[in-house]
Amino acid sequence: MAASMLAACGGTSGACALQTSCGVGPVRTTLTVFAAASLQPAFDKIGAQLLTTNNVATTFSYAGTQTLATQLTQGAPADVFASADVAHMTTVQSAGLLHSQSVLFAHNRLEIAVARGNPKHVHSLADLARSGLVVVLADPSVPAGKYAAQALKAAGVTVHPASLEQQVTGVLSKVALGEADAGIVYHSDIVTSGKVDGVVIPDNQNVIADYPIAVLKSAQNQTGALAFVDFVVSTDGQSILRAAGFQGV
Amino acid sequence: MRRARVPAAIGILAALGLLLFLLPLAGLIVRAPWSQTLAELTDPTTTTALGLSIFCSLSATAIALVLGVPLAMILARTRGTLRNILRALTTLPMVLPPVVGGVALLLAFGRRGLVGSLLYQWSGIQIPFTTAAAVMAETFVAMPFLVIAVEAGLRSLDQRYEEAARSLGAGYWRVFTRVTLPLLRPAIFSGAVLCWARALGEFGATITFAGNFPGRTQTVPIAVYLALETKPEAAITLSLILLVVSIAILVGLRDRWLGV
């Protein structure tokens, strides 16, 4: 029944029974995208855009990149994987799960998230070592945690974190909720959160995060998946990412 | 008398139901890296998480005993609408998703929470991210199991024993310690074991309210979850430990219930 309807939709538009599925443009298809938690604000917008232009309804699964990579290697079905580091993309690639080579589509810088108005006067990574300051980081298995450890090492700072979160958004929410005084997150998290202030980390201590994206071999909707990746690297996609605080490629 | 035959359809459905329980257990046992189990067992991450889990779950059970038994007495020995509301509130954590419980705990005892903000202002004490927070989260989720068991025990208690003791001149506390508590012992024991098991397995409320840090708030379930992404062998070993503990509890309770 559904198949015959889709077939009808593929033909002349007059045969269409459902306005939503084929009133304008191509047939509506669904797409599953596994994306690093930090990508949520930008990808939600990209998903909405793709629904209007390509009639692709995207379902996102946002989580720590390491969680997504584990789920994929355990056989989770998805069409597209967007990672917050190259290492986990390589893991997925070594497992033979990629349809084609991944492409870098964005960069991100680290920044210190603090409460609005910076009441604890945090001005540098070195300040994070202050006693009495509640600092939360992402777990070292999470890309953001790995990058944070690199930045702290570059700055020669030893921090005693109160908690190691499973995804960078966990760090952000602990600071936004006021439970933590500071945390190391991405610049994009601070731009889109609106609930925290950012303290810039100088370039010589900062780490640039690379975000690769790829279509998965198991993709049920390869056309939609390719369209999604194309859009992400397109001028429109890049401007959405830049507005969300990422650096384009 | 001949027993009625069970239709095949019911047998098949029952077998499917059983498989749903048994296959994951079989998966754990078959895929367990037995050669590495000993090494994983002595790994500091494992032992730290295990030690913390035992400490937190026993503390939660102790708190649940001190606070839960009196609560069960109030619920069992009073009537009325207020009692019914109290009873519903007490059992709420049993049906509430644990993560929601964790958020609720943050909003109450967090640094900006209802009570937590006062505590922080007056004494500078912050509960989240501490072992105390992990114990609180476990108590929150597990105490209802104890309260329900003890309340049921109190209801089925023959109150004439207490009345007899009272008529012989025993005061309230003497009746309580010499008559009520001994009669309640099976209910308290099974309630405490269930409560402890629930506390030991607690994940959602703990990670939300207490966060994750090795040796401070990283209990075994959280360590399992984390290890699955980085060291699957460690995750399977830790899962096996929890499985063995759960089976031991079940076997122990079964004997208790059968009165062996």
Short mmCIF file of C-alpha atoms in Angstrom, two decimals:
data_model
loop_
_atom_site.label_atom_id
_atom_site.label_comp_id
_atom_site.label_asym_id
_atom_site.label_seq_id
_atom_site.Cartn_x
_atom_site.Cartn_y
_atom_site.Cartn_z
CA MET A 1 0.00 0.00 0.00
CA ALA A 2 2.69 2.46 1.05
CA ALA A 3 4.91 1.26 -1.77
CA SER A 4 2.23 1.84 -4.38
CA MET A 5 1.64 5.28 -2.98
CA LEU A 6 5.33 6.09 -3.21
CA ALA A 7 5.38 4.77 -6.76
CA ALA A 8 2.45 7.00 -7.56
CA CYS A 9 4.27 9.93 -6.04
CA GLY A 10 7.29 9.28 -8.17
CA GLY A 11 5.18 9.77 -11.28
CA THR A 12 2.99 12.72 -12.08
CA SER A 13 2.15 14.89 -9.12
CA GLY A 14 -1.55 14.68 -9.97
CA ALA A 15 -1.62 11.07 -8.75
CA CYS A 16 -0.58 12.09 -5.28
CA ALA A 17 -2.86 11.13 -2.45
CA LEU A 18 -0.94 12.80 0.35
CA GLN A 19 0.02 16.43 0.13
CA THR A 20 2.72 16.11 2.75
CA SER A 21 4.54 13.23 1.18
CA CYS A 22 4.76 14.57 -2.33
CA GLY A 23 3.00 17.87 -2.76
CA VAL A 24 6.18 19.68 -3.63
CA GLY A 25 9.61 18.52 -4.64
CA PRO A 26 10.96 15.03 -4.13
CA VAL A 27 9.33 12.24 -2.13
CA ARG A 28 9.72 12.61 1.58
CA THR A 29 12.33 10.23 2.96
CA THR A 30 13.62 9.68 6.45
CA LEU A 31 17.22 9.80 7.57
CA THR A 32 18.99 8.83 10.77
CA VAL A 33 22.02 10.92 11.73
CA PHE A 34 24.35 10.05 14.63
CA ALA A 35 26.01 13.32 15.62
CA ALA A 36 28.34 14.51 18.38
CA ALA A 37 26.42 16.24 21.17
CA SER A 38 28.11 19.59 20.45
CA LEU A 39 26.57 19.64 16.96
CA GLN A 40 22.96 19.69 18.15
CA PRO A 41 22.13 23.40 17.74
CA ALA A 42 23.61 23.58 14.23
CA PHE A 43 22.35 20.19 13.03
CA ASP A 44 18.80 20.81 14.27
CA LYS A 45 18.75 23.86 11.99
CA ILE A 46 20.29 21.92 9.10
CA GLY A 47 17.68 19.19 9.58
CA ALA A 48 14.86 21.73 9.42
CA GLN A 49 16.39 23.27 6.31
CA LEU A 50 16.75 19.91 4.60
CA LEU A 51 13.12 19.10 5.32
CA THR A 52 11.96 22.15 3.38
CA THR A 53 14.43 21.96 0.50
CA ASN A 54 14.90 18.20 -0.03
CA ASN A 55 11.88 16.83 1.87
CA VAL A 56 14.20 14.69 3.97
CA ALA A 57 12.93 14.15 7.52
CA THR A 58 16.00 13.72 9.69
CA THR A 59 16.07 11.96 13.05
CA PHE A 60 19.11 12.87 15.11
CA SER A 61 20.78 10.82 17.79
CA TYR A 62 23.02 13.21 19.74
CA ALA A 63 25.47 11.81 22.27
CA GLY A 64 29.13 11.80 23.15
CA THR A 65 31.07 10.78 20.04
CA GLN A 66 32.54 7.77 21.89
CA THR A 67 29.01 6.55 22.72
CA LEU A 68 27.93 6.84 19.10
CA ALA A 69 31.06 5.10 17.81
CA THR A 70 30.43 2.20 20.22
CA GLN A 71 26.80 1.96 19.16
CA LEU A 72 27.80 1.93 15.48
CA THR A 73 30.45 -0.76 15.92
CA GLN A 74 27.84 -2.79 17.85
CA GLY A 75 25.59 -2.61 14.79
CA ALA A 76 23.31 0.36 15.45
CA PRO A 77 21.50 1.34 12.22
CA ALA A 78 22.24 4.86 10.99
CA ASP A 79 22.76 6.70 7.70
CA VAL A 80 25.25 9.41 8.64
CA PHE A 81 27.89 9.74 11.37
CA ALA A 82 29.28 13.13 12.39
CA SER A 83 32.13 12.87 14.88
CA ALA A 84 33.79 15.46 17.12
CA ASP A 85 37.22 13.99 16.47
CA VAL A 86 39.09 12.12 13.78
CA ALA A 87 40.05 9.25 16.12
CA HIS A 88 36.50 7.90 16.53
CA MET A 89 35.77 8.31 12.82
CA THR A 90 38.86 6.19 12.19
CA THR A 91 37.54 3.56 14.64
CA VAL A 92 34.30 3.36 12.70
CA GLN A 93 36.19 3.30 9.40
CA SER A 94 38.49 0.47 10.58
CA ALA A 95 35.38 -1.52 11.45
CA GLY A 96 34.51 -1.29 7.75
CA LEU A 97 31.33 0.68 8.37
CA LEU A 98 31.89 3.69 6.08
CA HIS A 99 30.32 3.97 2.64
CA SER A 100 32.93 6.45 1.50
CA GLN A 101 35.82 8.47 2.88
CA SER A 102 34.87 10.94 5.59
CA VAL A 103 35.21 14.68 5.00
CA LEU A 104 36.08 17.41 7.49
CA PHE A 105 33.21 19.88 7.71
CA ALA A 106 33.90 22.07 10.74
CA HIS A 107 36.37 23.08 13.41
CA ASN A 108 35.77 24.16 16.95
CA ARG A 109 37.88 25.82 19.63
CA LEU A 110 37.82 25.19 23.34
CA GLU A 111 36.56 27.82 25.73
CA ILE A 112 36.00 28.02 29.48
CA ALA A 113 32.31 28.18 30.42
CA VAL A 114 31.50 30.18 33.54
CA ALA A 115 28.32 31.53 35.13
CA ARG A 116 26.87 34.73 33.69
CA GLY A 117 28.98 37.71 34.72
CA ASN A 118 31.90 35.46 35.69
CA PRO A 119 31.33 35.84 39.48
CA LYS A 120 34.37 33.65 40.31
CA HIS A 121 36.68 35.77 38.15
CA VAL A 122 38.03 32.96 36.00
CA HIS A 123 40.31 34.45 33.36
CA SER A 124 42.57 31.62 32.25
CA LEU A 125 43.13 27.88 32.37
CA ALA A 126 45.51 28.48 35.29
CA ASP A 127 42.59 29.86 37.32
CA LEU A 128 40.88 26.47 37.05
CA ALA A 129 43.46 25.02 39.45
CA ARG A 130 42.33 27.41 42.20
CA SER A 131 41.17 25.55 45.32
CA GLY A 132 37.49 25.91 46.12
CA LEU A 133 36.58 26.30 42.48
CA VAL A 134 34.22 23.55 41.29
CA VAL A 135 35.44 22.51 37.85
CA VAL A 136 33.71 19.95 35.65
CA LEU A 137 35.31 18.40 32.57
CA ALA A 138 34.22 15.87 29.98
CA ASP A 139 35.58 12.37 30.55
CA PRO A 140 38.91 11.77 28.73
CA SER A 141 37.11 9.15 26.58
CA VAL A 142 34.91 11.96 25.21
CA PRO A 143 36.57 14.08 22.49
CA ALA A 144 35.93 17.30 24.44
CA GLY A 145 37.57 15.72 27.50
CA LYS A 146 40.56 14.60 25.49
CA TYR A 147 40.98 18.06 23.98
CA ALA A 148 40.57 19.68 27.42
CA ALA A 149 43.32 17.46 28.82
CA GLN A 150 45.58 18.51 25.93
CA ALA A 151 44.85 22.19 26.53
CA LEU A 152 45.48 21.90 30.28
CA LYS A 153 48.75 20.10 29.56
CA ALA A 154 49.79 22.83 27.13
CA ALA A 155 49.04 25.40 29.81
CA GLY A 156 50.88 23.36 32.44
CA VAL A 157 47.83 23.30 34.69
CA THR A 158 46.64 20.46 36.93
CA VAL A 159 42.91 20.55 37.61
CA HIS A 160 40.99 18.44 40.12
CA PRO A 161 37.61 18.10 38.45
CA ALA A 162 34.48 17.44 40.51
CA SER A 163 33.00 15.27 37.80
CA LEU A 164 33.86 13.78 34.42
CA GLU A 165 30.78 14.06 32.20
CA GLN A 166 29.75 11.64 29.44
CA GLN A 167 29.31 14.37 26.87
CA VAL A 168 30.34 17.98 26.52
CA THR A 169 26.75 19.15 26.92
CA GLY A 170 26.83 17.60 30.41
CA VAL A 171 29.67 19.98 31.31
CA LEU A 172 27.73 22.90 29.89
CA SER A 173 24.54 22.07 31.81
CA LYS A 174 26.40 21.67 35.12
CA VAL A 175 27.78 25.20 34.69
CA ALA A 176 24.43 26.56 33.46
CA LEU A 177 22.66 24.98 36.47
CA GLY A 178 25.17 26.61 38.80
CA GLU A 179 26.46 23.33 40.22
CA ALA A 180 29.88 23.89 38.72
CA ASP A 181 31.83 27.16 38.68
CA ALA A 182 33.63 26.43 35.44
CA GLY A 183 34.04 23.82 32.75
CA ILE A 184 35.91 23.39 29.50
CA VAL A 185 33.56 23.20 26.53
CA TYR A 186 33.56 24.22 22.87
CA HIS A 187 33.22 27.81 21.73
CA SER A 188 30.08 26.72 19.82
CA ASP A 189 28.47 25.46 23.06
CA ILE A 190 28.85 28.89 24.61
CA VAL A 191 27.56 30.70 21.50
CA THR A 192 24.38 28.62 21.36
CA SER A 193 23.75 28.07 25.08
CA GLY A 194 23.00 31.66 26.02
CA LYS A 195 23.06 30.66 29.69
CA VAL A 196 26.79 30.87 30.34
CA ASP A 197 29.66 33.24 29.61
CA GLY A 198 32.82 32.19 27.82
CA VAL A 199 36.42 32.84 28.78
CA VAL A 200 38.73 32.68 25.77
CA ILE A 201 41.66 30.27 25.86
CA PRO A 202 44.69 31.74 24.02
CA ASP A 203 45.76 30.02 20.79
CA ASN A 204 49.04 28.69 22.18
CA GLN A 205 47.09 26.65 24.79
CA ASN A 206 43.97 25.97 22.76
CA VAL A 207 43.17 22.84 20.79
CA ILE A 208 41.34 22.88 17.47
CA ALA A 209 38.73 20.15 17.25
CA ASP A 210 38.17 18.65 13.79
CA TYR A 211 34.71 17.36 12.89
CA PRO A 212 34.54 14.70 10.16
CA ILE A 213 31.30 13.42 8.64
CA ALA A 214 30.63 10.30 6.57
CA VAL A 215 27.84 8.24 5.01
CA LEU A 216 27.61 4.78 6.54
CA LYS A 217 27.68 1.58 4.54
CA SER A 218 24.53 0.37 6.27
CA ALA A 219 22.61 3.50 5.22
CA GLN A 220 19.01 2.67 4.33
CA ASN A 221 18.67 6.00 2.60
CA GLN A 222 21.92 6.61 0.77
CA THR A 223 20.52 9.38 -1.45
CA GLY A 224 19.27 11.26 1.59
CA ALA A 225 22.53 10.63 3.43
CA LEU A 226 24.59 12.02 0.56
CA ALA A 227 22.25 15.01 0.32
CA PHE A 228 22.73 15.63 4.06
CA VAL A 229 26.54 15.54 3.81
CA ASP A 230 26.43 17.74 0.68
CA PHE A 231 24.30 20.27 2.50
CA VAL A 232 26.59 20.32 5.55
CA VAL A 233 29.60 21.24 3.40
CA SER A 234 27.60 23.62 1.16
CA THR A 235 27.69 27.41 1.59
CA ASP A 236 24.29 27.34 3.35
CA GLY A 237 25.33 24.54 5.67
CA GLN A 238 28.61 26.23 6.51
CA SER A 239 26.91 29.52 7.34
CA ILE A 240 24.55 27.70 9.74
CA LEU A 241 27.58 26.09 11.40
CA ARG A 242 29.40 29.42 11.61
CA ALA A 243 26.35 31.07 13.15
CA ALA A 244 26.41 28.32 15.77
CA GLY A 245 30.00 29.16 16.67
CA PHE A 246 31.91 26.63 14.57
CA GLN A 247 34.70 27.49 12.16
CA GLY A 248 34.00 26.53 8.58
CA VAL A 249 36.34 24.58 6.38
CA MET B 1 -7.19 -35.41 40.41
CA ARG B 2 -5.83 -34.88 36.90
CA ARG B 3 -4.22 -31.51 36.26
CA ALA B 4 -5.66 -29.45 33.40
CA ARG B 5 -3.31 -29.39 30.39
CA VAL B 6 -1.71 -26.05 29.56
CA PRO B 7 -2.37 -25.09 25.92
CA ALA B 8 0.71 -25.09 23.68
CA ALA B 9 0.29 -21.39 22.85
CA ILE B 10 0.75 -20.44 26.49
CA GLY B 11 3.83 -22.63 26.75
CA ILE B 12 5.37 -21.04 23.66
CA LEU B 13 4.73 -17.50 24.89
CA ALA B 14 6.13 -18.39 28.29
CA ALA B 15 9.24 -19.83 26.66
CA LEU B 16 9.70 -16.64 24.61
CA GLY B 17 9.35 -14.58 27.76
CA LEU B 18 11.94 -16.72 29.48
CA LEU B 19 14.32 -16.40 26.53
CA LEU B 20 14.12 -12.62 26.78
CA PHE B 21 15.58 -12.94 30.28
CA LEU B 22 17.99 -15.76 29.63
CA LEU B 23 19.60 -14.78 26.32
CA PRO B 24 21.18 -11.54 27.59
CA LEU B 25 22.57 -13.45 30.58
CA ALA B 26 23.92 -16.10 28.21
CA GLY B 27 25.46 -13.31 26.13
CA LEU B 28 27.26 -11.96 29.18
CA ILE B 29 28.58 -15.36 30.16
CA VAL B 30 29.56 -16.49 26.66
CA ARG B 31 31.26 -13.22 25.70
CA ALA B 32 32.99 -12.78 29.05
CA PRO B 33 36.77 -12.57 28.62
CA TRP B 34 37.35 -15.31 31.18
CA SER B 35 41.11 -15.30 30.65
CA GLN B 36 41.26 -11.62 31.50
CA THR B 37 38.64 -11.67 34.25
CA LEU B 38 41.17 -11.95 37.06
CA ALA B 39 43.25 -9.11 35.63
CA GLU B 40 40.12 -6.96 35.24
CA LEU B 41 39.01 -7.83 38.77
CA THR B 42 42.24 -6.48 40.21
CA ASP B 43 42.27 -3.42 37.95
CA PRO B 44 42.20 -0.28 40.12
CA THR B 45 39.20 1.12 38.19
CA THR B 46 37.23 -2.03 38.98
CA THR B 47 38.22 -2.32 42.62
CA THR B 48 37.68 1.38 43.26
CA ALA B 49 34.21 1.30 41.71
CA LEU B 50 33.36 -1.91 43.55
CA GLY B 51 34.50 -0.54 46.90
CA LEU B 52 32.58 2.69 46.37
CA SER B 53 29.46 0.79 45.29
CA ILE B 54 29.55 -1.41 48.38
CA PHE B 55 30.07 1.59 50.66
CA CYS B 56 27.33 3.68 49.03
CA SER B 57 24.75 0.91 48.81
CA LEU B 58 25.29 -0.19 52.43
CA SER B 59 25.11 3.44 53.62
CA ALA B 60 21.91 3.94 51.64
CA THR B 61 20.44 0.79 53.18
CA ALA B 62 21.41 1.91 56.68
CA ILE B 63 19.77 5.32 56.16
CA ALA B 64 16.73 3.62 54.65
CA LEU B 65 16.45 1.42 57.77
CA VAL B 66 16.69 4.34 60.18
CA LEU B 67 14.23 6.53 58.26
CA GLY B 68 12.18 3.92 56.40
CA VAL B 69 11.03 1.74 59.30
CA PRO B 70 9.43 4.70 61.15
CA LEU B 71 7.88 5.84 57.86
CA ALA B 72 6.44 2.36 57.32
CA MET B 73 5.01 2.44 60.86
CA ILE B 74 3.25 5.74 60.21
CA LEU B 75 1.86 4.42 56.94
CA ALA B 76 0.74 1.10 58.43
CA ARG B 77 -0.80 2.41 61.63
CA THR B 78 -2.74 5.43 60.38
CA ARG B 79 -5.72 5.93 58.08
CA GLY B 80 -7.27 8.64 55.96
CA THR B 81 -6.66 10.66 52.84
CA LEU B 82 -3.44 12.20 54.11
CA ARG B 83 -2.04 8.72 54.73
CA ASN B 84 -2.98 7.66 51.21
CA ILE B 85 -1.24 10.68 49.74
CA LEU B 86 1.86 10.04 51.87
CA ARG B 87 1.87 6.43 50.77
CA ALA B 88 1.67 7.41 47.09
CA LEU B 89 4.51 9.92 47.55
CA THR B 90 6.65 7.30 49.25
CA THR B 91 6.31 4.87 46.39
CA LEU B 92 6.80 7.53 43.72
CA PRO B 93 10.58 6.94 43.35
CA MET B 94 9.77 3.31 42.42
CA VAL B 95 7.94 4.40 39.28
CA LEU B 96 9.78 7.64 38.54
CA PRO B 97 12.53 7.34 35.92
CA PRO B 98 15.75 7.53 37.97
CA VAL B 99 17.15 10.34 35.80
CA VAL B 100 14.09 12.43 36.67
CA GLY B 101 14.79 11.62 40.30
CA GLY B 102 18.33 12.90 39.80
CA VAL B 103 17.10 16.16 38.28
CA ALA B 104 14.64 16.56 41.15
CA LEU B 105 17.44 15.98 43.66
CA LEU B 106 19.55 18.64 41.91
CA LEU B 107 16.68 21.12 42.10
CA ALA B 108 16.25 20.41 45.81
CA PHE B 109 19.78 19.86 47.07
CA GLY B 110 21.91 21.44 44.32
CA ARG B 111 23.86 24.60 44.95
CA ARG B 112 20.93 26.62 43.61
CA GLY B 113 18.29 24.17 44.85
CA LEU B 114 15.49 24.79 47.35
CA VAL B 115 17.43 23.51 50.35
CA GLY B 116 20.87 23.24 48.79
CA SER B 117 21.14 26.99 48.22
CA LEU B 118 20.56 27.71 51.92
CA LEU B 119 23.05 25.03 52.90
CA TYR B 120 25.62 26.51 50.52
CA GLN B 121 25.07 30.06 51.77
CA TRP B 122 25.26 29.16 55.43
CA SER B 123 28.00 26.59 55.46
CA GLY B 124 29.59 26.56 52.02
CA ILE B 125 28.72 22.87 51.70
CA GLN B 126 27.89 21.62 48.22
CA ILE B 127 26.25 18.22 47.97
CA PRO B 128 26.42 17.39 44.22
CA PHE B 129 29.62 15.66 43.02
CA THR B 130 30.27 14.17 46.47
CA THR B 131 29.99 10.61 47.73
CA ALA B 132 27.19 11.90 49.98
CA ALA B 133 25.28 12.80 46.82
CA ALA B 134 25.69 9.27 45.50
CA VAL B 135 24.39 7.87 48.81
CA MET B 136 21.44 10.29 48.74
CA ALA B 137 20.56 9.35 45.16
CA GLU B 138 20.67 5.65 46.04
CA THR B 139 18.60 6.17 49.19
CA PHE B 140 16.02 8.18 47.23
CA VAL B 141 15.55 5.42 44.69
CA ALA B 142 15.89 2.39 47.00
CA MET B 143 14.15 3.33 50.26
CA PRO B 144 10.59 2.74 48.94
CA PHE B 145 11.40 -0.97 48.55
CA LEU B 146 12.14 -1.18 52.27
CA VAL B 147 9.15 0.93 53.29
CA ILE B 148 6.73 -1.16 51.25
CA ALA B 149 8.09 -4.46 52.62
CA VAL B 150 8.03 -3.28 56.25
CA GLU B 151 4.58 -1.75 55.86
CA ALA B 152 3.23 -5.04 54.49
CA GLY B 153 4.91 -6.85 57.40
CA LEU B 154 3.30 -4.51 59.91
CA ARG B 155 -0.13 -4.97 58.37
CA SER B 156 0.03 -8.73 58.58
CA LEU B 157 1.32 -8.54 62.16
CA ASP B 158 -1.01 -9.88 64.81
CA GLN B 159 -1.45 -6.81 66.99
CA ARG B 160 -2.67 -8.93 69.90
CA TYR B 161 0.96 -9.72 70.81
CA GLU B 162 1.64 -6.03 71.27
CA GLU B 163 -1.62 -5.54 73.17
CA ALA B 164 -0.77 -8.43 75.45
CA ALA B 165 2.66 -6.98 76.16
CA ARG B 166 1.12 -3.59 76.86
CA SER B 167 -1.51 -5.07 79.18
CA LEU B 168 1.31 -6.68 81.13
CA GLY B 169 2.71 -3.21 81.76
CA ALA B 170 5.34 -2.80 79.07
CA GLY B 171 5.90 0.76 77.82
CA TYR B 172 5.90 1.82 74.16
CA TRP B 173 9.63 1.42 73.55
CA ARG B 174 9.79 -1.89 75.40
CA VAL B 175 6.93 -3.27 73.28
CA PHE B 176 8.59 -1.89 70.16
CA THR B 177 12.03 -3.40 70.80
CA ARG B 178 10.93 -6.66 72.43
CA VAL B 179 7.77 -7.52 70.48
CA THR B 180 7.24 -5.46 67.29
CA LEU B 181 10.78 -5.48 65.90
CA PRO B 182 11.41 -9.22 66.45
CA LEU B 183 8.10 -10.03 64.76
CA LEU B 184 8.99 -7.71 61.89
CA ARG B 185 12.45 -9.15 61.39
CA PRO B 186 11.67 -11.17 58.23
CA ALA B 187 9.95 -8.19 56.59
CA ILE B 188 12.76 -5.82 57.55
CA PHE B 189 15.37 -8.28 56.33
CA SER B 190 13.81 -8.91 52.93
CA GLY B 191 13.00 -5.19 52.55
CA ALA B 192 16.58 -4.26 53.39
CA VAL B 193 18.00 -6.77 50.92
CA LEU B 194 15.76 -5.53 48.10
CA CYS B 195 16.63 -1.95 49.01
CA TRP B 196 20.34 -2.76 49.01
CA ALA B 197 20.10 -4.51 45.64
CA ARG B 198 18.27 -1.56 44.12
CA ALA B 199 20.85 0.83 45.59
CA LEU B 200 23.71 -1.27 44.23
CA GLY B 201 22.26 -1.12 40.72
CA GLU B 202 21.40 2.59 40.81
CA PHE B 203 22.63 4.52 37.77
CA GLY B 204 20.37 7.30 36.48
CA ALA B 205 19.80 9.35 39.62
CA THR B 206 23.42 8.94 40.69
CA ILE B 207 25.02 10.10 37.45
CA THR B 208 22.59 13.03 37.21
CA PHE B 209 22.87 14.22 40.80
CA ALA B 210 26.35 13.09 41.82
CA GLY B 211 28.17 13.12 38.48
CA ASN B 212 31.00 10.76 37.65
CA PHE B 213 34.41 10.70 39.27
CA PRO B 214 36.46 7.58 40.07
CA GLY B 215 36.58 6.86 43.79
CA ARG B 216 34.09 9.58 44.64
CA THR B 217 30.90 9.02 42.66
CA GLN B 218 31.77 6.45 40.00
CA THR B 219 29.83 3.40 41.21
CA VAL B 220 29.90 0.03 39.42
CA PRO B 221 26.90 0.69 37.10
CA ILE B 222 28.44 3.99 35.98
CA ALA B 223 31.83 2.31 35.52
CA VAL B 224 30.12 -0.38 33.40
CA TYR B 225 28.49 2.25 31.23
CA LEU B 226 31.75 4.15 30.73
CA ALA B 227 33.91 1.08 30.25
CA LEU B 228 31.62 -0.24 27.51
CA GLU B 229 32.88 2.60 25.32
CA THR B 230 36.56 2.28 26.07
CA LYS B 231 37.23 -1.17 27.59
CA PRO B 232 34.38 -3.60 26.83
CA GLU B 233 36.15 -6.47 28.68
CA ALA B 234 36.09 -4.45 31.89
CA ALA B 235 32.42 -3.66 31.36
CA ILE B 236 31.56 -7.33 30.94
CA THR B 237 33.58 -8.32 34.03
CA LEU B 238 31.87 -5.67 36.16
CA SER B 239 28.49 -6.77 34.79
CA LEU B 240 29.28 -10.36 35.77
CA ILE B 241 30.03 -9.25 39.32
CA LEU B 242 26.65 -7.52 39.56
CA LEU B 243 25.00 -10.61 38.03
CA VAL B 244 26.57 -12.91 40.64
CA VAL B 245 25.52 -10.55 43.43
CA SER B 246 21.95 -10.42 42.09
CA ILE B 247 21.70 -14.21 41.87
CA ALA B 248 23.09 -14.56 45.39
CA ILE B 249 20.42 -12.17 46.65
CA LEU B 250 17.65 -14.05 44.87
CA VAL B 251 18.81 -17.40 46.23
CA GLY B 252 19.14 -15.94 49.71
CA LEU B 253 15.70 -14.36 49.63
CA ARG B 254 14.08 -17.48 48.25
CA ASP B 255 15.27 -19.42 51.28
CA ARG B 256 14.01 -16.66 53.50
CA TRP B 257 10.59 -16.64 51.89
CA LEU B 258 10.24 -20.41 52.00
CA GLY B 259 11.25 -20.32 55.63
CA VAL B 260 14.07 -22.82 55.11
#
